[in-house]
mmCIF file of C-alpha atoms in Angstrom:
data_model
loop_
_atom_site.group_PDB
_atom_site.id
_atom_site.type_symbol
_atom_site.label_atom_id
_atom_site.label_comp_id
_atom_site.label_asym_id
_atom_site.label_seq_id
_atom_site.Cartn_x
_atom_site.Cartn_y
_atom_site.Cartn_z
ATOM 1 C CA MET F 236 85.562 89.214 84.896
ATOM 2 C CA TYR F 237 88.523 87.060 84.949
ATOM 3 C CA LEU F 238 90.195 87.178 81.230
ATOM 4 C CA PHE F 239 92.932 84.456 82.250
ATOM 5 C CA GLU F 240 92.447 81.099 84.217
ATOM 6 C CA ASN F 241 94.695 82.273 87.047
ATOM 7 C CA LYS F 242 94.403 83.884 89.852
ATOM 8 C CA ILE F 243 97.586 85.418 91.739
ATOM 9 C CA THR F 244 98.096 83.623 94.404
ATOM 10 C CA LEU F 245 101.228 82.663 97.168
ATOM 11 C CA GLU F 246 101.827 79.322 95.806
ATOM 12 C CA SER F 247 101.938 81.109 92.311
ATOM 13 C CA LYS F 248 105.107 83.304 93.452
ATOM 14 C CA GLU F 249 108.253 81.231 91.973
ATOM 15 C CA GLU F 250 106.894 81.144 88.746
ATOM 16 C CA ILE F 251 105.653 84.553 87.906
ATOM 17 C CA GLU F 252 109.093 85.763 89.749
ATOM 18 C CA SER F 253 110.798 83.422 87.036
ATOM 19 C CA PHE F 254 109.296 85.889 84.717
ATOM 20 C CA VAL F 255 109.590 89.588 86.759
ATOM 21 C CA ASN F 256 112.206 89.260 87.760
ATOM 22 C CA GLU F 257 114.164 88.105 84.191
ATOM 23 C CA PHE F 258 113.113 90.766 81.877
ATOM 24 C CA PRO F 259 114.356 93.944 82.616
ATOM 25 C CA HIS F 260 110.795 95.941 81.774
ATOM 26 C CA GLU F 261 111.487 98.506 85.104
ATOM 27 C CA THR F 262 108.047 98.584 86.478
ATOM 28 C CA SER F 263 106.797 98.731 89.747
ATOM 29 C CA GLY F 264 103.280 97.570 88.410
ATOM 30 C CA LEU F 265 105.266 94.150 87.615
ATOM 31 C CA THR F 266 106.685 92.888 90.413
ATOM 32 C CA PHE F 267 104.951 89.862 92.382
ATOM 33 C CA SER F 268 104.529 91.767 95.263
ATOM 34 C CA SER F 269 102.307 94.772 93.639
ATOM 35 C CA LEU F 270 100.772 91.961 91.740
ATOM 36 C CA TYR F 271 99.964 89.862 95.002
ATOM 37 C CA MET F 272 99.078 93.215 97.047
ATOM 38 C CA TRP F 273 95.942 94.722 94.313
ATOM 39 C CA ARG F 274 95.012 91.387 93.376
ATOM 40 C CA ASN F 275 91.400 91.391 94.722
ATOM 41 C CA GLN F 276 91.316 95.045 94.029
ATOM 42 C CA ASN F 277 91.907 95.003 90.050
ATOM 43 C CA TYR F 278 91.375 91.298 89.791
ATOM 44 C CA PHE F 279 94.085 89.997 88.539
ATOM 45 C CA SER F 280 94.451 86.428 86.748
ATOM 46 C CA TYR F 281 96.871 85.161 84.885
ATOM 47 C CA GLU F 282 98.282 82.438 81.836
ATOM 48 C CA ILE F 283 101.532 81.437 80.419
ATOM 49 C CA ILE F 284 100.888 81.810 76.395
ATOM 50 C CA ASN F 285 103.827 80.893 74.209
ATOM 51 C CA ASP F 286 106.577 80.995 77.114
ATOM 52 C CA PHE F 287 104.910 84.547 78.076
ATOM 53 C CA LEU F 288 103.069 85.239 81.254
ATOM 54 C CA CYS F 289 100.334 87.871 80.739
ATOM 55 C CA VAL F 290 98.342 89.291 83.250
ATOM 56 C CA SER F 291 94.954 91.180 83.202
ATOM 57 C CA GLY F 292 92.545 92.677 85.302
ATOM 58 C CA LEU F 293 89.907 95.593 85.951
ATOM 59 C CA SER F 294 90.564 99.074 85.900
ATOM 60 C CA ASN F 295 89.138 100.649 89.762
ATOM 61 C CA PHE F 296 90.578 104.161 89.148
ATOM 62 C CA GLU F 297 89.214 106.528 86.406
ATOM 63 C CA GLY F 298 85.952 106.983 86.969
ATOM 64 C CA PHE F 299 84.548 103.803 85.546
ATOM 65 C CA GLN F 300 84.402 100.491 86.587
ATOM 66 C CA ASP F 301 85.551 96.608 85.332
ATOM 67 C CA GLU F 302 87.322 98.261 82.837
ATOM 68 C CA PRO F 303 89.506 95.048 81.643
ATOM 69 C CA PHE F 304 92.874 95.619 80.559
ATOM 70 C CA VAL F 305 96.537 93.255 79.946
ATOM 71 C CA PHE F 306 99.934 94.315 81.468
ATOM 72 C CA PRO F 307 102.864 93.841 78.863
ATOM 73 C CA LEU F 308 103.949 90.546 78.102
ATOM 74 C CA LEU F 309 107.066 88.815 80.249
ATOM 75 C CA PRO F 310 108.999 85.816 78.077
ATOM 76 C CA ARG F 311 110.320 83.133 80.058
ATOM 77 C CA ASN F 312 113.620 83.826 81.301
ATOM 78 C CA GLY F 313 113.626 86.965 79.533
ATOM 79 C CA ASP F 314 114.186 85.086 76.205
ATOM 80 C CA CYS F 315 111.916 87.509 73.621
ATOM 81 C CA ASP F 316 111.281 85.372 70.750
ATOM 82 C CA ARG F 317 108.881 88.213 68.684
ATOM 83 C CA ASN F 318 106.850 85.225 66.449
ATOM 84 C CA LYS F 319 106.041 84.259 69.898
ATOM 85 C CA MET F 320 105.195 87.476 70.951
ATOM 86 C CA ARG F 321 103.149 88.594 67.851
ATOM 87 C CA ILE F 322 100.948 85.396 68.040
ATOM 88 C CA THR F 323 100.366 85.773 71.637
ATOM 89 C CA LEU F 324 99.182 89.810 71.462
ATOM 90 C CA LEU F 325 97.030 88.862 68.718
ATOM 91 C CA GLU F 326 94.917 85.644 70.881
ATOM 92 C CA ILE F 327 94.664 88.476 73.677
ATOM 93 C CA ILE F 328 93.356 90.713 71.231
ATOM 94 C CA ASP F 329 90.786 88.011 69.956
ATOM 95 C CA ARG F 330 90.146 87.012 73.934
ATOM 96 C CA PHE F 331 88.834 90.437 74.668
ATOM 97 C CA GLU F 332 86.956 90.745 71.248
ATOM 98 C CA LYS F 333 84.470 87.587 72.156
ATOM 99 C CA ALA F 334 84.427 88.968 75.896
ATOM 100 C CA GLY F 335 83.177 92.195 74.107
ATOM 101 C CA SER F 336 85.624 94.417 75.916
ATOM 102 C CA PRO F 337 88.227 97.105 73.965
ATOM 103 C CA PHE F 338 92.090 95.632 73.760
ATOM 104 C CA VAL F 339 93.466 98.202 76.428
ATOM 105 C CA MET F 340 97.415 96.999 77.550
ATOM 106 C CA ARG F 341 98.544 99.589 80.238
ATOM 107 C CA LEU F 342 101.320 100.599 81.988
ATOM 108 C CA ILE F 343 103.563 99.933 78.883
ATOM 109 C CA PRO F 344 107.456 101.166 79.063
ATOM 110 C CA PRO F 345 109.243 102.747 75.843
ATOM 111 C CA HIS F 346 111.288 99.754 74.775
ATOM 112 C CA MET F 347 108.334 97.727 74.933
ATOM 113 C CA GLN F 348 106.477 99.546 73.003
ATOM 114 C CA SER F 349 108.955 99.713 70.198
ATOM 115 C CA SER F 350 108.610 95.838 70.100
ATOM 116 C CA TYR F 351 105.206 95.785 69.988
ATOM 117 C CA MET F 352 104.989 98.397 66.973
ATOM 118 C CA GLU F 353 107.733 96.214 65.337
ATOM 119 C CA VAL F 354 105.695 92.898 65.657
ATOM 120 C CA LEU F 355 102.432 94.513 64.874
ATOM 121 C CA PRO F 356 103.144 97.623 62.467
ATOM 122 C CA GLY F 357 100.137 100.057 63.126
ATOM 123 C CA LYS F 358 97.800 97.806 64.572
ATOM 124 C CA PHE F 359 98.082 99.394 67.975
ATOM 125 C CA LEU F 360 97.581 103.337 69.427
ATOM 126 C CA PHE F 361 99.555 104.436 72.276
ATOM 127 C CA LEU F 362 98.934 106.919 74.673
ATOM 128 C CA ASN F 363 101.007 108.357 77.334
ATOM 129 C CA ASP F 364 100.539 107.226 80.837
ATOM 130 C CA ARG F 365 101.902 110.473 82.492
ATOM 131 C CA PRO F 366 99.918 109.380 86.216
ATOM 132 C CA ASN F 367 101.466 106.036 86.113
ATOM 133 C CA HIS F 368 105.165 107.114 85.022
ATOM 134 C CA ASP F 369 107.220 105.438 88.061
ATOM 135 C CA TYR F 370 109.923 107.722 89.902
ATOM 136 C CA VAL F 371 113.462 106.335 90.383
ATOM 137 C CA TYR F 372 116.110 107.179 93.055
ATOM 138 C CA LEU F 373 119.834 106.319 93.869
ATOM 139 C CA VAL F 374 119.552 104.204 96.469
ATOM 140 C CA ASP F 375 122.444 106.264 98.199
ATOM 141 C CA ASP F 376 121.261 109.894 97.322
ATOM 142 C CA LEU F 377 118.603 109.067 99.640
ATOM 143 C CA ALA F 378 120.227 107.172 102.283
ATOM 144 C CA GLU F 379 122.986 110.033 102.165
ATOM 145 C CA LEU F 380 120.790 113.175 101.691
ATOM 146 C CA ARG F 381 123.869 114.740 100.718
ATOM 147 C CA GLY F 382 124.340 118.119 98.720
ATOM 148 C CA ARG F 383 122.226 121.411 97.962
ATOM 149 C CA LYS F 384 119.712 119.130 95.929
ATOM 150 C CA LEU F 385 118.409 117.334 99.035
ATOM 151 C CA HIS F 386 119.460 120.413 101.580
ATOM 152 C CA SER F 387 115.671 120.393 103.171
ATOM 153 C CA LYS F 388 115.586 117.203 103.389
ATOM 154 C CA LYS F 389 118.653 116.546 105.240
ATOM 155 C CA ASN F 390 117.425 118.981 107.685
ATOM 156 C CA HIS F 391 114.452 117.669 108.502
ATOM 157 C CA VAL F 392 115.585 114.563 109.299
ATOM 158 C CA ASN F 393 118.688 116.390 111.481
ATOM 159 C CA ARG F 394 115.373 117.843 113.413
ATOM 160 C CA PHE F 395 114.232 114.865 114.091
ATOM 161 C CA ASN F 396 117.675 113.151 115.583
ATOM 162 C CA LYS F 397 118.020 115.682 117.731
ATOM 163 C CA GLU F 398 114.846 116.705 118.912
ATOM 164 C CA PHE F 399 113.603 112.356 119.570
ATOM 165 C CA GLU F 400 117.387 111.754 120.243
ATOM 166 C CA GLY F 401 117.567 108.545 122.300
ATOM 167 C CA ARG F 402 113.751 107.950 121.944
ATOM 168 C CA TYR F 403 113.858 106.239 118.567
ATOM 169 C CA GLU F 404 114.860 102.572 117.535
ATOM 170 C CA VAL F 405 114.545 101.179 114.038
ATOM 171 C CA VAL F 406 113.926 97.284 113.726
ATOM 172 C CA PRO F 407 112.606 95.399 110.844
ATOM 173 C CA MET F 408 109.627 95.168 109.504
ATOM 174 C CA SER F 409 107.394 92.064 110.011
ATOM 175 C CA SER F 410 104.360 90.006 110.095
ATOM 176 C CA ALA F 411 104.403 90.947 113.771
ATOM 177 C CA LEU F 412 103.843 94.740 113.909
ATOM 178 C CA LYS F 413 100.585 93.946 112.187
ATOM 179 C CA ASP F 414 98.211 95.361 114.510
ATOM 180 C CA ASP F 415 100.573 98.446 115.569
ATOM 181 C CA ALA F 416 101.195 99.351 111.908
ATOM 182 C CA LEU F 417 97.184 99.491 110.913
ATOM 183 C CA GLY F 418 96.424 100.718 114.735
ATOM 184 C CA LEU F 419 99.225 103.830 112.844
ATOM 185 C CA LEU F 420 97.535 104.007 108.895
ATOM 186 C CA LYS F 421 93.837 104.350 110.643
ATOM 187 C CA TYR F 422 95.071 107.087 112.525
ATOM 188 C CA VAL F 423 97.230 108.517 109.891
ATOM 189 C CA ASP F 424 93.944 108.211 107.839
ATOM 190 C CA GLU F 425 91.844 109.740 109.452
ATOM 191 C CA LYS F 426 93.887 112.735 110.122
ATOM 192 C CA LYS F 427 93.797 113.565 106.175
ATOM 193 C CA GLN F 428 90.286 114.570 105.804
ATOM 194 C CA VAL F 429 90.037 114.014 101.745
ATOM 195 C CA ASP F 430 87.138 112.125 99.907
ATOM 196 C CA GLY F 431 86.379 111.288 96.482
ATOM 197 C CA PHE F 432 89.559 109.386 94.288
ATOM 198 C CA GLU F 433 91.811 109.483 97.491
ATOM 199 C CA ALA F 434 89.170 108.586 99.932
ATOM 200 C CA ASP F 435 89.021 105.290 97.696
ATOM 201 C CA MET F 436 92.315 104.913 97.188
ATOM 202 C CA LEU F 437 92.849 105.007 101.350
ATOM 203 C CA LYS F 438 90.327 103.013 101.755
ATOM 204 C CA MET F 439 91.659 100.081 99.388
ATOM 205 C CA GLU F 440 95.380 100.337 100.499
ATOM 206 C CA ALA F 441 93.807 99.733 103.667
ATOM 207 C CA ASP F 442 92.833 97.009 102.832
ATOM 208 C CA VAL F 443 95.725 95.965 101.192
ATOM 209 C CA LEU F 444 98.143 96.279 104.089
ATOM 210 C CA GLU F 445 95.213 94.005 106.177
ATOM 211 C CA ASP F 446 95.833 91.372 104.039
ATOM 212 C CA ILE F 447 99.398 91.450 103.272
ATOM 213 C CA ILE F 448 101.551 91.683 106.514
ATOM 214 C CA PRO F 449 100.496 88.776 107.949
ATOM 215 C CA ASN F 450 102.442 87.255 104.973
ATOM 216 C CA PHE F 451 105.261 89.816 104.864
ATOM 217 C CA ASP F 452 107.723 87.393 104.980
ATOM 218 C CA ARG F 453 106.575 84.639 102.543
ATOM 219 C CA LEU F 454 105.919 87.339 100.215
ATOM 220 C CA GLY F 455 109.420 88.672 100.361
ATOM 221 C CA LEU F 456 108.545 92.157 101.542
ATOM 222 C CA GLU F 457 111.733 93.762 102.853
ATOM 223 C CA GLY F 458 111.248 97.375 104.974
ATOM 224 C CA CYS F 459 111.361 99.081 108.486
ATOM 225 C CA GLY F 460 110.180 100.459 111.046
ATOM 226 C CA LEU F 461 110.398 103.448 113.322
ATOM 227 C CA LEU F 462 109.517 103.367 117.347
ATOM 228 C CA ILE F 463 109.340 106.201 119.194
ATOM 229 C CA ASP F 464 109.314 105.593 122.708
ATOM 230 C CA GLY F 465 108.732 101.939 122.067
ATOM 231 C CA LYS F 466 105.444 102.692 119.636
ATOM 232 C CA LEU F 467 105.475 101.995 116.293
ATOM 233 C CA GLN F 468 105.561 105.493 113.813
ATOM 234 C CA ALA F 469 106.611 105.381 110.983
ATOM 235 C CA TYR F 470 107.072 102.077 108.497
ATOM 236 C CA ALA F 471 108.256 101.841 104.832
ATOM 237 C CA PHE F 472 108.351 98.573 102.539
ATOM 238 C CA GLY F 473 108.642 97.077 99.131
ATOM 239 C CA GLY F 474 109.865 94.598 97.183
ATOM 240 C CA ARG F 475 112.482 93.269 94.615
ATOM 241 C CA LEU F 476 112.336 94.193 90.822
ATOM 242 C CA GLY F 477 115.125 92.632 89.205
ATOM 243 C CA ASP F 478 118.684 92.166 90.655
ATOM 244 C CA ASP F 479 118.710 96.530 91.368
ATOM 245 C CA THR F 480 116.141 97.664 92.166
ATOM 246 C CA ILE F 481 113.870 97.792 94.997
ATOM 247 C CA VAL F 482 109.716 98.622 94.899
ATOM 248 C CA GLU F 483 108.966 100.979 97.551
ATOM 249 C CA HIS F 484 105.364 100.187 98.082
ATOM 250 C CA VAL F 485 104.508 101.705 101.567
ATOM 251 C CA GLU F 486 105.372 104.164 103.334
ATOM 252 C CA LYS F 487 103.529 105.828 106.571
ATOM 253 C CA ALA F 488 104.548 107.906 108.650
ATOM 254 C CA ASN F 489 102.739 110.118 111.915
ATOM 255 C CA ILE F 490 102.779 113.812 111.476
ATOM 256 C CA ASP F 491 102.603 115.024 114.545
ATOM 257 C CA TYR F 492 106.413 113.762 114.492
ATOM 258 C CA PRO F 493 108.435 116.483 112.501
ATOM 259 C CA GLY F 494 110.327 114.748 109.980
ATOM 260 C CA ILE F 495 109.402 111.823 110.765
ATOM 261 C CA TYR F 496 108.482 110.963 106.431
ATOM 262 C CA GLN F 497 111.689 112.395 106.072
ATOM 263 C CA LYS F 498 113.550 110.457 108.520
ATOM 264 C CA ILE F 499 111.864 106.575 107.363
ATOM 265 C CA ASN F 500 112.698 107.246 103.950
ATOM 266 C CA GLN F 501 115.904 107.387 104.818
ATOM 267 C CA GLU F 502 116.301 104.405 107.228
ATOM 268 C CA PHE F 503 114.600 102.726 104.818
ATOM 269 C CA CYS F 504 117.596 103.684 102.009
ATOM 270 C CA LYS F 505 119.729 103.142 104.012
ATOM 271 C CA MET F 506 118.872 99.375 104.426
ATOM 272 C CA CYS F 507 118.985 98.846 101.055
ATOM 273 C CA ARG F 508 122.370 100.620 101.075
ATOM 274 C CA GLY F 509 124.753 97.198 99.465
ATOM 275 C CA ARG F 510 121.711 95.547 98.346
ATOM 276 C CA TYR F 511 120.463 97.427 95.667
ATOM 277 C CA THR F 512 120.991 100.531 93.600
ATOM 278 C CA TYR F 513 117.600 102.304 92.746
ATOM 279 C CA VAL F 514 115.299 102.498 94.140
ATOM 280 C CA ASN F 515 111.539 102.691 92.480
ATOM 281 C CA ARG F 516 108.952 105.076 94.888
ATOM 282 C CA GLU F 517 105.927 103.894 92.291
ATOM 283 C CA GLU F 518 103.532 106.850 90.589
ATOM 284 C CA ASP F 519 101.810 109.654 91.485
ATOM 285 C CA MET F 520 98.326 108.482 89.878
ATOM 286 C CA GLY F 521 97.983 111.938 88.927
ATOM 287 C CA LEU F 522 97.812 113.850 92.389
ATOM 288 C CA LEU F 523 99.298 117.117 92.532
ATOM 289 C CA GLY F 524 100.947 117.206 96.304
ATOM 290 C CA LEU F 525 102.000 113.011 95.446
ATOM 291 C CA ARG F 526 103.656 114.396 92.354
ATOM 292 C CA GLN F 527 105.051 117.576 94.047
ATOM 293 C CA ALA F 528 106.466 115.415 96.865
ATOM 294 C CA LYS F 529 108.326 112.657 94.663
ATOM 295 C CA LEU F 530 109.555 115.505 92.096
ATOM 296 C CA SER F 531 111.221 116.864 96.021
ATOM 297 C CA TYR F 532 113.604 114.285 96.169
ATOM 298 C CA LYS F 533 115.316 114.845 92.906
ATOM 299 C CA PRO F 534 114.594 111.123 90.628
ATOM 300 C CA VAL F 535 117.321 110.461 88.501
ATOM 301 C CA LYS F 536 114.674 109.086 86.235
ATOM 302 C CA LEU F 537 111.165 108.367 85.442
ATOM 303 C CA ILE F 538 110.017 105.254 83.636
ATOM 304 C CA GLU F 539 107.185 106.201 81.441
ATOM 305 C CA LYS F 540 104.647 104.084 80.369
ATOM 306 C CA SER F 541 102.135 104.458 78.026
ATOM 307 C CA ILE F 542 98.384 102.929 77.098
ATOM 308 C CA ALA F 543 97.950 100.653 74.126
ATOM 309 C CA MET F 544 94.633 100.511 71.948
ATOM 310 C CA VAL F 545 94.037 98.284 68.601
ATOM 311 C CA ALA F 546 94.122 101.633 65.968
ATOM 312 C CA GLY F 547 91.116 103.125 65.101
ATOM 313 C CA ASP F 548 89.025 101.893 68.416
ATOM 314 C CA GLU F 549 87.157 105.604 69.187
ATOM 315 C CA GLU F 550 85.215 103.967 72.151
ATOM 316 C CA ALA F 551 89.134 103.272 73.558
ATOM 317 C CA ILE F 552 90.820 105.671 72.447
ATOM 318 C CA ARG F 553 87.910 108.450 73.853
ATOM 319 C CA ARG F 554 87.814 106.736 77.363
ATOM 320 C CA TYR F 555 91.781 106.415 77.922
ATOM 321 C CA SER F 556 92.599 109.854 76.190
ATOM 322 C CA PHE F 557 92.074 111.846 79.352
ATOM 323 C CA VAL F 558 95.674 110.936 80.532
ATOM 324 C CA GLU F 559 97.669 112.615 78.697
#
């Protein structure tokens, strides 16, 4: 079910970026690159209503399918008119009602939650969405790996540098690396031997990468690859979020080479130095191993997220209370 009229395409990039890059939402899921990457899996659609970008999709990750939601409303040119926001929220709630679905808004950062509470007092109930909190780091910290807190990461990189000295090369990521990147992805995923939710996520991610890597440059993605003995063994890339942050969407590496994940992460951040202050490494999706890995890099902050629904909607509250 598409709640809004327009699908997200490469041709809509300029229009969407005039909203997502002009308002300080800080949310990795509201970059154009992320919306485009997951447009087919989440059935994203959008409209501009009363000078607000409104994006909707369908949930596919929490044990129930085809559950519609809307993302936080983003104002044109960052100019947030509270009256227009109130009118637009009510219109969207009405669309959910006409579609026979409970109103659900996802990925709401705290400052935007406060705005919705002010324009429609008592209208919404908010649930903390810990699996979707974003992990944010200083680019310089991860590029330099200085200090005690990142000492173990630096040791892994030093080991890699010593063991593969003269054998590795860092190259810009591009669409020309598509076949090598997808081949590496298949090899890495097969070695993981996971099932259930994680296996489903890997399959969706593979479909996404096969779709986006051919359009790497047109999407404005930035990243690097790591060659060992001339063969691609790791890559990382992401897209812009506002003026000072890059979101790292993808990081893949062949663990047959010790220290390679620490190495590609460092090289990605080295590439970003001087252009970005922060790197947002997205959420952990509630996966314990991924949460531990992201915490081990010592984020300087978490971008908290919440889920909103209409107060008193017991069905919606019941369905989403698991995220607490």
